Amino acid sequence: MSVRELSYGDAISEATVQAMELDSEVFVMGLGVDDYKGIFGTTLAAHQKFGNARVIGTPACENAMTGIAIGAALNGKRPLLVHARNDFMFLALDQLINNASKWKYAYAGKSAVPFVTRGIIGRGWGQGPTHSQSIQSVLAHFPGIYVAMPSSPYIAKGILMEGLRSSVPVILLEHRSLYSMKEPVPVKPYMYPFGQGLIVHPGKDMTVVATSAMVKEAVKAAHILKKEGIGLEVIDPVSIQPLDEKIILTSVKKTGYLICADTSWASCGFASEVSALVAEKGFRHLKGPIKRVTLPACPAPVSRELEEAFYPDYRDIVSSIEELIGRDLKIDLEKYREVDAFKGPY
Amino acid sequence: MPIDREFKKKLFAMMLKIRLAEEKVVEVYAKEQQMRTPTHLSIGQEAVATGVCLALRDDDQVFASHRCHAAYFAKGGDINAFFSELCGRENGSNAGRGGSAHLSAPEKNIHSSPILGGMVPVAVGAALAFQLNGTDQVAVGLAGDATYEEGVFAESLNFAVWKKLPVLFICENNLYSTNTHLRDRQPRSTICERVSMPELKAVSFDGNDVEVVYLKTVAAIKKIRQGRGPQFIEFLTYRYREHVGPNYDYDKGYRTKQEVDEWQEKCPVENYARKLVRAGVLKKEDVQELNKKYSAYADQAYQKALRSPWPLKEGLLENVC
Ligand SMILES: Cc1ncc(C[n+]2csc(CCOP(=O)(O)OP(=O)(O)O)c2C)c(N)n1
Ligand SMILES: [Mg+2]
């Protein structure tokens, strides 16, 4: 299969174009999808190729736009909604939760409303309280919708294409900090399924379940700890709902330890969900307490100094492991730090 | 009602203060990278916030959007707190927690928030409290042309008009929502036509003439304080710089340099300076002096911000609940 390097953003763009080529019912809708920035470049190619008829810029109307997608989906269309920030999706929760997630069930399976919503999680350069939340847990709480967080270009392309032929309303949360990440991506269309996790880094000693931007932090921690003779198994669940329970439980059975690293808060969050899963179904394999690496319990601050303290990274994963083994590994963690080069566009 | 000379000077001075503070942001934002907060400049739009806020009493409350710098200053926000907030310092207006788009001075009765439409019902709620309390305060929602597209505006308007609440909706129509022109997201009818109803006649005026903005706001406030219910004014204006950030963006294709130039000809600050000089309210030298004064203010405030302490990491969890 022909493969070349593609960035996360370009992979999303390519998936959009290919899905539109394969299915003439697919159309893109959202605030700014048709402007010169094209949602960090992800809708530019589609707009160029299919024009305003199938790449529809909208007014500021998140809730209506979602209801409009539902009505269109009911009539055989395949809307792909895009929000430059997933925080704006809070305005659309009524339609997403009260209509979309209930549709098939409440109408006894006689009709369905499959469509895809993309939302981008912001981070850095002081995006602050309302432009850098990460809303997967809110959404995955409700049965009837799929929620996934692609952590790489390969997954991003595959899961968007899968979402656009799914029979379920789908939400994809992309992370702004991943947009420049590059890796080999097949040229041809392909699907990455929902409910299938991925072992990103194999290891035998401890399991780290990490989401979205936390996957690369977990892999970094794995590389650091390898030198100390500790093998981290990093699992990316990819989809939050449905959840690949098996891949997590199998790993914990092998390692006896679980660390959950999520991009959001602990309280009622995805890290807590994974912890509950393992406590319920894998308790006898556990050799120590479960650890959650999540955001401190406050909104995202703006100040550079506070942002520094706010976002957990590989250092927090390593510290949680030191706590589990009851020993300070005396690693110079600072030397692995990369400068945060992000300066926008936001 | 004529505006007296002293007040004209005040209107001009406020616009100039805002302009020069923001020009300072332009000067250092990209070059020095000390303001790590997405920043929506009001350059070109100063007359709206100035005319509106200077028509208010101190105890009237303003609820602004992401493009809030001008309103922050015009409602009495401190310039040191402004620069410190943009630089993320503890002595910033929001102690480095809110940034450019949440600029606030609760003691001056101004709050801002960047989720479109988010502040519209909050202004209505403040007006409800004023009504329940029997005060004659007014609440003002100040936001752009796209903000009034949000559904929450329809709900808020319905409630406010039904209850005859003391609220003034100001639409700062700068033609664009990020990079999208009005015609690419709204019907051809005007915003005022679509907002108006028998109980509320929405009106539209030149938002680059600070005296017009001031007088029209005074008139609306008067009606509101008389108990005649909500008013809606659209002021037509224009932003010179990119939607967010310090640069010009006419090379990006969504608007022409010619359009930007034409609006710069209508500059609310420069034209008002000329007008006041012509009318003998100010001398040319006065204008130069004021320019020097406010650009020194901005310089000093920025330098002071850079010397100000960062928030303590230990304080991260303060004020959550
Ligand atoms: C609910 C919501 N949707 C989208 C955005 C992204 N956004 C920020 S400012 C803006 C444009 C707003 O245009 P307008 O209200 O006309 O104000 P202007 O920027 O022109 O001053 C958009 C779309 C947002 N902040 N909140
Ligand atoms: Mg606008």
Short mmCIF file of N, CA, C and O in Angstrom, two decimals, chain A residues 170-276:
data_model
loop_
_atom_site.label_atom_id
_atom_site.label_comp_id
_atom_site.label_asym_id
_atom_site.label_seq_id
_atom_site.Cartn_x
_atom_site.Cartn_y
_atom_site.Cartn_z
N VAL A 170 -21.49 10.53 15.52
CA VAL A 170 -20.10 10.37 15.93
C VAL A 170 -19.51 11.72 16.31
O VAL A 170 -19.75 12.72 15.63
N ILE A 171 -18.73 11.71 17.39
CA ILE A 171 -18.01 12.93 17.75
C ILE A 171 -16.52 12.64 17.78
O ILE A 171 -16.08 11.68 18.42
N LEU A 172 -15.76 13.44 17.06
CA LEU A 172 -14.30 13.28 17.04
C LEU A 172 -13.68 14.52 17.68
O LEU A 172 -13.91 15.64 17.22
N LEU A 173 -12.90 14.30 18.71
CA LEU A 173 -12.22 15.41 19.37
C LEU A 173 -10.74 15.37 18.99
O LEU A 173 -10.04 14.40 19.30
N GLU A 174 -10.33 16.41 18.29
CA GLU A 174 -8.94 16.50 17.84
C GLU A 174 -8.19 17.43 18.78
O GLU A 174 -8.79 18.32 19.36
N HIS A 175 -6.90 17.20 18.89
CA HIS A 175 -6.12 18.04 19.79
C HIS A 175 -5.24 18.98 18.98
O HIS A 175 -4.47 18.54 18.13
N ARG A 176 -5.36 20.28 19.27
CA ARG A 176 -4.61 21.27 18.51
C ARG A 176 -3.11 21.01 18.55
O ARG A 176 -2.39 21.25 17.57
N SER A 177 -2.63 20.50 19.66
CA SER A 177 -1.18 20.29 19.80
C SER A 177 -0.69 19.12 18.94
O SER A 177 0.51 18.90 18.81
N LEU A 178 -1.61 18.36 18.38
CA LEU A 178 -1.19 17.23 17.54
C LEU A 178 -1.14 17.61 16.06
O LEU A 178 -0.65 16.83 15.24
N TYR A 179 -1.64 18.79 15.72
CA TYR A 179 -1.81 19.12 14.31
C TYR A 179 -0.53 19.06 13.49
O TYR A 179 -0.57 18.80 12.30
N SER A 180 0.60 19.34 14.11
CA SER A 180 1.86 19.34 13.35
C SER A 180 2.53 17.97 13.34
O SER A 180 3.52 17.76 12.65
N MET A 181 1.97 17.03 14.09
CA MET A 181 2.57 15.69 14.15
C MET A 181 2.48 15.01 12.78
O MET A 181 1.47 15.09 12.10
N LYS A 182 3.59 14.37 12.39
CA LYS A 182 3.61 13.70 11.08
C LYS A 182 3.92 12.23 11.23
O LYS A 182 4.70 11.84 12.11
N GLU A 183 3.34 11.42 10.34
CA GLU A 183 3.71 10.00 10.28
C GLU A 183 3.25 9.45 8.93
O GLU A 183 2.48 10.09 8.23
N PRO A 184 3.70 8.25 8.59
CA PRO A 184 3.27 7.67 7.32
C PRO A 184 1.77 7.36 7.34
O PRO A 184 1.27 6.79 8.31
N VAL A 185 1.10 7.78 6.31
CA VAL A 185 -0.35 7.56 6.21
C VAL A 185 -0.63 7.01 4.81
O VAL A 185 -0.14 7.55 3.82
N PRO A 186 -1.41 5.93 4.73
CA PRO A 186 -1.73 5.38 3.40
C PRO A 186 -2.46 6.40 2.52
O PRO A 186 -3.26 7.19 3.02
N VAL A 187 -2.15 6.34 1.24
CA VAL A 187 -2.77 7.25 0.28
C VAL A 187 -4.24 6.89 0.09
O VAL A 187 -5.11 7.75 0.01
N LYS A 188 -4.49 5.60 0.04
CA LYS A 188 -5.86 5.14 -0.24
C LYS A 188 -6.78 5.36 0.96
O LYS A 188 -6.33 5.42 2.09
N PRO A 189 -8.07 5.40 0.70
CA PRO A 189 -9.02 5.44 1.81
C PRO A 189 -8.91 4.17 2.66
O PRO A 189 -8.65 3.09 2.13
N TYR A 190 -9.05 4.31 3.96
CA TYR A 190 -9.10 3.15 4.86
C TYR A 190 -9.89 3.55 6.09
O TYR A 190 -10.12 4.74 6.31
N MET A 191 -10.31 2.57 6.86
CA MET A 191 -11.12 2.87 8.03
C MET A 191 -10.38 2.45 9.30
O MET A 191 -9.70 1.44 9.31
N TYR A 192 -10.55 3.22 10.32
CA TYR A 192 -10.10 2.78 11.65
C TYR A 192 -11.36 2.61 12.50
O TYR A 192 -12.12 3.56 12.67
N PRO A 193 -11.61 1.42 13.02
CA PRO A 193 -12.90 1.16 13.67
C PRO A 193 -13.08 1.81 15.04
O PRO A 193 -12.11 2.06 15.74
N PHE A 194 -14.30 2.07 15.41
CA PHE A 194 -14.62 2.50 16.77
C PHE A 194 -14.54 1.30 17.70
O PHE A 194 -14.74 0.16 17.29
N GLY A 195 -14.22 1.57 18.96
CA GLY A 195 -14.16 0.49 19.96
C GLY A 195 -12.91 -0.35 19.86
O GLY A 195 -12.84 -1.43 20.44
N GLN A 196 -11.94 0.15 19.13
CA GLN A 196 -10.68 -0.60 19.03
C GLN A 196 -9.50 0.25 19.49
O GLN A 196 -9.17 1.25 18.88
N GLY A 197 -8.90 -0.19 20.60
CA GLY A 197 -7.72 0.49 21.12
C GLY A 197 -6.46 0.01 20.43
O GLY A 197 -6.50 -0.86 19.56
N LEU A 198 -5.35 0.57 20.88
CA LEU A 198 -4.08 0.31 20.21
C LEU A 198 -2.98 0.25 21.28
O LEU A 198 -2.93 1.10 22.16
N ILE A 199 -2.13 -0.76 21.17
CA ILE A 199 -0.95 -0.75 22.04
C ILE A 199 0.10 0.09 21.33
O ILE A 199 0.65 -0.31 20.30
N VAL A 200 0.36 1.24 21.87
CA VAL A 200 1.26 2.18 21.19
C VAL A 200 2.71 1.88 21.54
O VAL A 200 3.62 2.14 20.78
N HIS A 201 2.90 1.36 22.73
CA HIS A 201 4.24 1.01 23.20
C HIS A 201 4.09 -0.21 24.10
O HIS A 201 3.45 -0.13 25.14
N PRO A 202 4.67 -1.33 23.71
CA PRO A 202 4.49 -2.54 24.53
C PRO A 202 5.40 -2.52 25.76
O PRO A 202 6.47 -1.92 25.73
N GLY A 203 4.95 -3.16 26.80
CA GLY A 203 5.75 -3.24 28.03
C GLY A 203 5.13 -4.25 28.96
O GLY A 203 3.96 -4.61 28.81
N LYS A 204 5.89 -4.70 29.96
CA LYS A 204 5.37 -5.77 30.79
C LYS A 204 5.10 -5.35 32.24
O LYS A 204 4.48 -6.08 33.00
N ASP A 205 5.57 -4.15 32.63
CA ASP A 205 5.52 -3.83 34.06
C ASP A 205 4.31 -3.01 34.50
O ASP A 205 3.78 -3.22 35.58
N MET A 206 3.94 -2.06 33.71
CA MET A 206 2.83 -1.19 34.10
C MET A 206 2.04 -0.74 32.88
O MET A 206 2.62 -0.50 31.82
N THR A 207 0.73 -0.59 33.08
CA THR A 207 -0.13 -0.17 31.98
C THR A 207 -0.47 1.31 32.11
O THR A 207 -0.90 1.75 33.18
N VAL A 208 -0.25 2.04 31.05
CA VAL A 208 -0.71 3.43 31.02
C VAL A 208 -1.77 3.56 29.93
O VAL A 208 -1.48 3.30 28.76
N VAL A 209 -2.98 3.91 30.32
CA VAL A 209 -4.02 4.19 29.33
C VAL A 209 -4.03 5.71 29.14
O VAL A 209 -4.26 6.45 30.09
N ALA A 210 -3.74 6.13 27.93
CA ALA A 210 -3.61 7.57 27.67
C ALA A 210 -4.47 7.98 26.49
O ALA A 210 -4.62 7.24 25.52
N THR A 211 -5.04 9.19 26.59
CA THR A 211 -5.89 9.69 25.51
C THR A 211 -5.24 10.86 24.78
O THR A 211 -4.51 11.65 25.37
N SER A 212 -5.54 10.96 23.51
CA SER A 212 -5.24 12.15 22.72
C SER A 212 -3.81 12.63 22.93
O SER A 212 -2.87 11.86 22.76
N ALA A 213 -3.63 13.90 23.29
CA ALA A 213 -2.29 14.46 23.44
C ALA A 213 -1.50 13.79 24.56
O ALA A 213 -0.28 13.92 24.63
N MET A 214 -2.18 13.08 25.47
CA MET A 214 -1.46 12.41 26.54
C MET A 214 -0.78 11.14 26.06
O MET A 214 0.07 10.59 26.76
N VAL A 215 -1.13 10.66 24.87
CA VAL A 215 -0.49 9.45 24.35
C VAL A 215 1.00 9.72 24.15
O VAL A 215 1.86 8.94 24.57
N LYS A 216 1.32 10.86 23.52
CA LYS A 216 2.75 11.12 23.27
C LYS A 216 3.51 11.36 24.58
O LYS A 216 4.68 11.03 24.69
N GLU A 217 2.83 11.90 25.57
CA GLU A 217 3.47 12.08 26.88
C GLU A 217 3.74 10.71 27.52
O GLU A 217 4.80 10.49 28.11
N ALA A 218 2.80 9.81 27.37
CA ALA A 218 2.97 8.47 27.95
C ALA A 218 4.09 7.72 27.25
O ALA A 218 4.90 7.03 27.89
N VAL A 219 4.16 7.88 25.93
CA VAL A 219 5.22 7.21 25.18
C VAL A 219 6.59 7.77 25.60
O VAL A 219 7.57 7.05 25.77
N LYS A 220 6.61 9.06 25.82
CA LYS A 220 7.86 9.69 26.27
C LYS A 220 8.26 9.13 27.64
O LYS A 220 9.44 8.79 27.86
N ALA A 221 7.30 9.03 28.52
CA ALA A 221 7.57 8.45 29.84
C ALA A 221 8.06 7.01 29.69
O ALA A 221 8.99 6.57 30.38
N ALA A 222 7.47 6.29 28.73
CA ALA A 222 7.89 4.90 28.51
C ALA A 222 9.35 4.83 28.07
O ALA A 222 10.11 3.98 28.55
N HIS A 223 9.74 5.75 27.18
CA HIS A 223 11.14 5.76 26.72
C HIS A 223 12.09 6.07 27.88
O HIS A 223 13.15 5.46 28.02
N ILE A 224 11.70 7.00 28.71
CA ILE A 224 12.55 7.39 29.84
C ILE A 224 12.68 6.23 30.82
O ILE A 224 13.78 5.90 31.30
N LEU A 225 11.56 5.58 31.09
CA LEU A 225 11.58 4.54 32.12
C LEU A 225 12.22 3.23 31.63
O LEU A 225 12.68 2.42 32.42
N LYS A 226 12.23 3.07 30.33
CA LYS A 226 12.88 1.90 29.75
C LYS A 226 14.34 1.85 30.21
O LYS A 226 14.88 0.80 30.56
N LYS A 227 14.96 3.04 30.21
CA LYS A 227 16.36 3.11 30.64
C LYS A 227 16.53 2.72 32.09
O LYS A 227 17.63 2.40 32.54
N GLU A 228 15.44 2.80 32.84
CA GLU A 228 15.49 2.42 34.26
C GLU A 228 15.06 0.97 34.44
O GLU A 228 14.87 0.50 35.56
N GLY A 229 14.81 0.30 33.33
CA GLY A 229 14.39 -1.09 33.40
C GLY A 229 12.92 -1.29 33.73
O GLY A 229 12.50 -2.37 34.14
N ILE A 230 12.13 -0.22 33.54
CA ILE A 230 10.69 -0.35 33.79
C ILE A 230 9.96 -0.32 32.45
O ILE A 230 10.13 0.62 31.67
N GLY A 231 9.17 -1.36 32.20
CA GLY A 231 8.48 -1.44 30.91
C GLY A 231 7.05 -0.95 31.00
O GLY A 231 6.19 -1.58 31.62
N LEU A 232 6.78 0.21 30.38
CA LEU A 232 5.41 0.73 30.36
C LEU A 232 4.69 0.21 29.13
O LEU A 232 5.24 0.27 28.02
N GLU A 233 3.51 -0.27 29.32
CA GLU A 233 2.66 -0.60 28.17
C GLU A 233 1.69 0.57 27.99
O GLU A 233 0.85 0.81 28.85
N VAL A 234 1.85 1.28 26.88
CA VAL A 234 0.99 2.45 26.65
C VAL A 234 -0.16 2.05 25.74
O VAL A 234 0.07 1.60 24.60
N ILE A 235 -1.36 2.24 26.24
CA ILE A 235 -2.54 1.90 25.45
C ILE A 235 -3.32 3.16 25.12
O ILE A 235 -3.62 3.97 25.99
N ASP A 236 -3.59 3.30 23.83
CA ASP A 236 -4.45 4.40 23.38
C ASP A 236 -5.81 3.79 23.07
O ASP A 236 -5.94 3.03 22.12
N PRO A 237 -6.81 4.11 23.86
CA PRO A 237 -8.12 3.50 23.59
C PRO A 237 -8.77 4.02 22.31
O PRO A 237 -9.69 3.41 21.80
N VAL A 238 -8.27 5.14 21.81
CA VAL A 238 -8.78 5.83 20.61
C VAL A 238 -10.25 6.20 20.79
O VAL A 238 -10.60 7.36 20.75
N SER A 239 -11.10 5.20 20.95
CA SER A 239 -12.48 5.62 21.16
C SER A 239 -12.82 5.54 22.64
O SER A 239 -12.44 4.63 23.35
N ILE A 240 -13.50 6.58 23.05
CA ILE A 240 -13.88 6.73 24.46
C ILE A 240 -15.19 5.98 24.68
O ILE A 240 -15.42 5.36 25.70
N GLN A 241 -16.03 6.05 23.66
CA GLN A 241 -17.31 5.35 23.66
C GLN A 241 -17.61 4.90 22.25
O GLN A 241 -17.72 5.76 21.38
N PRO A 242 -17.71 3.62 21.92
CA PRO A 242 -17.54 2.47 22.81
C PRO A 242 -16.08 2.28 23.20
O PRO A 242 -15.18 2.67 22.45
N LEU A 243 -15.87 1.67 24.32
CA LEU A 243 -14.52 1.50 24.87
C LEU A 243 -14.03 0.07 24.64
O LEU A 243 -14.78 -0.89 24.87
N ASP A 244 -12.79 -0.04 24.21
CA ASP A 244 -12.15 -1.35 24.04
C ASP A 244 -11.71 -1.84 25.43
O ASP A 244 -10.57 -1.64 25.84
N GLU A 245 -12.62 -2.46 26.13
CA GLU A 245 -12.32 -2.91 27.50
C GLU A 245 -11.25 -4.00 27.49
O GLU A 245 -10.40 -4.06 28.37
N LYS A 246 -11.35 -4.83 26.48
CA LYS A 246 -10.49 -6.01 26.45
C LYS A 246 -9.01 -5.63 26.43
O LYS A 246 -8.20 -6.19 27.16
N ILE A 247 -8.68 -4.66 25.60
CA ILE A 247 -7.25 -4.33 25.46
C ILE A 247 -6.70 -3.79 26.78
O ILE A 247 -5.54 -4.05 27.14
N ILE A 248 -7.54 -3.09 27.52
CA ILE A 248 -7.11 -2.54 28.80
C ILE A 248 -6.99 -3.66 29.84
O ILE A 248 -5.98 -3.78 30.54
N LEU A 249 -8.01 -4.47 29.93
CA LEU A 249 -8.01 -5.53 30.94
C LEU A 249 -6.91 -6.55 30.69
O LEU A 249 -6.26 -7.03 31.62
N THR A 250 -6.68 -6.85 29.43
CA THR A 250 -5.62 -7.82 29.09
C THR A 250 -4.26 -7.28 29.54
O THR A 250 -3.43 -8.01 30.10
N SER A 251 -4.07 -6.00 29.31
CA SER A 251 -2.79 -5.41 29.67
C SER A 251 -2.62 -5.37 31.20
O SER A 251 -1.55 -5.71 31.72
N VAL A 252 -3.67 -4.97 31.90
CA VAL A 252 -3.58 -4.89 33.36
C VAL A 252 -3.39 -6.29 33.96
O VAL A 252 -2.68 -6.46 34.96
N LYS A 253 -3.98 -7.27 33.33
CA LYS A 253 -3.79 -8.64 33.80
C LYS A 253 -2.30 -9.01 33.75
O LYS A 253 -1.76 -9.65 34.65
N LYS A 254 -1.65 -8.52 32.71
CA LYS A 254 -0.22 -8.80 32.54
C LYS A 254 0.65 -7.98 33.50
O LYS A 254 1.56 -8.51 34.11
N THR A 255 0.31 -6.70 33.66
CA THR A 255 1.21 -5.81 34.42
C THR A 255 0.83 -5.65 35.88
O THR A 255 1.68 -5.41 36.74
N GLY A 256 -0.46 -5.71 36.18
CA GLY A 256 -0.90 -5.53 37.57
C GLY A 256 -1.00 -4.08 38.01
O GLY A 256 -1.33 -3.79 39.16
N TYR A 257 -0.69 -3.15 37.11
CA TYR A 257 -0.76 -1.73 37.47
C TYR A 257 -1.52 -0.94 36.41
O TYR A 257 -1.44 -1.27 35.23
N LEU A 258 -2.19 0.10 36.85
CA LEU A 258 -2.89 0.96 35.90
C LEU A 258 -2.67 2.43 36.23
O LEU A 258 -2.90 2.88 37.37
N ILE A 259 -2.23 3.15 35.21
CA ILE A 259 -2.15 4.62 35.30
C ILE A 259 -3.02 5.14 34.15
O ILE A 259 -2.86 4.69 33.01
N CYS A 260 -3.93 6.05 34.45
CA CYS A 260 -4.76 6.64 33.38
C CYS A 260 -4.35 8.08 33.20
O CYS A 260 -4.38 8.86 34.15
N ALA A 261 -3.99 8.43 32.00
CA ALA A 261 -3.58 9.81 31.71
C ALA A 261 -4.54 10.41 30.70
O ALA A 261 -4.56 10.02 29.53
N ASP A 262 -5.34 11.35 31.17
CA ASP A 262 -6.37 11.94 30.30
C ASP A 262 -6.12 13.44 30.13
O ASP A 262 -5.45 14.07 30.95
N THR A 263 -6.71 14.01 29.08
CA THR A 263 -6.54 15.44 28.81
C THR A 263 -7.51 16.31 29.60
O THR A 263 -7.52 17.52 29.44
N SER A 264 -8.34 15.68 30.43
CA SER A 264 -9.34 16.48 31.13
C SER A 264 -9.26 16.26 32.63
O SER A 264 -8.29 15.73 33.15
N TRP A 265 -10.31 16.65 33.32
CA TRP A 265 -10.30 16.57 34.78
C TRP A 265 -10.62 15.16 35.27
O TRP A 265 -11.19 14.35 34.54
N ALA A 266 -10.29 14.92 36.54
CA ALA A 266 -10.49 13.60 37.12
C ALA A 266 -11.96 13.34 37.45
O ALA A 266 -12.49 12.27 37.17
N SER A 267 -12.59 14.35 38.02
CA SER A 267 -13.93 14.15 38.56
C SER A 267 -14.93 13.71 37.49
O SER A 267 -15.16 14.43 36.52
N CYS A 268 -15.49 12.53 37.68
CA CYS A 268 -16.46 11.98 36.72
C CYS A 268 -15.89 11.94 35.31
O CYS A 268 -16.64 12.05 34.33
N GLY A 269 -14.59 11.79 35.20
CA GLY A 269 -13.95 11.87 33.89
C GLY A 269 -13.59 10.52 33.30
O GLY A 269 -13.86 9.47 33.91
N PHE A 270 -12.95 10.55 32.14
CA PHE A 270 -12.61 9.30 31.45
C PHE A 270 -11.59 8.49 32.25
O PHE A 270 -11.66 7.26 32.29
N ALA A 271 -10.64 9.17 32.89
CA ALA A 271 -9.66 8.44 33.70
C ALA A 271 -10.39 7.69 34.82
O ALA A 271 -10.00 6.57 35.19
N SER A 272 -11.43 8.28 35.34
CA SER A 272 -12.20 7.62 36.39
C SER A 272 -12.98 6.44 35.82
O SER A 272 -13.13 5.40 36.47
N GLU A 273 -13.45 6.59 34.62
CA GLU A 273 -14.20 5.51 33.97
C GLU A 273 -13.30 4.28 33.77
O GLU A 273 -13.70 3.16 34.06
N VAL A 274 -12.09 4.53 33.30
CA VAL A 274 -11.17 3.41 33.08
C VAL A 274 -10.79 2.79 34.42
O VAL A 274 -10.70 1.56 34.56
N SER A 275 -10.60 3.62 35.43
CA SER A 275 -10.30 3.11 36.76
C SER A 275 -11.43 2.22 37.26
O SER A 275 -11.19 1.14 37.82
N ALA A 276 -12.65 2.66 37.06
CA ALA A 276 -13.81 1.89 37.51
C ALA A 276 -13.87 0.55 36.78
O ALA A 276 -14.14 -0.50 37.38
#
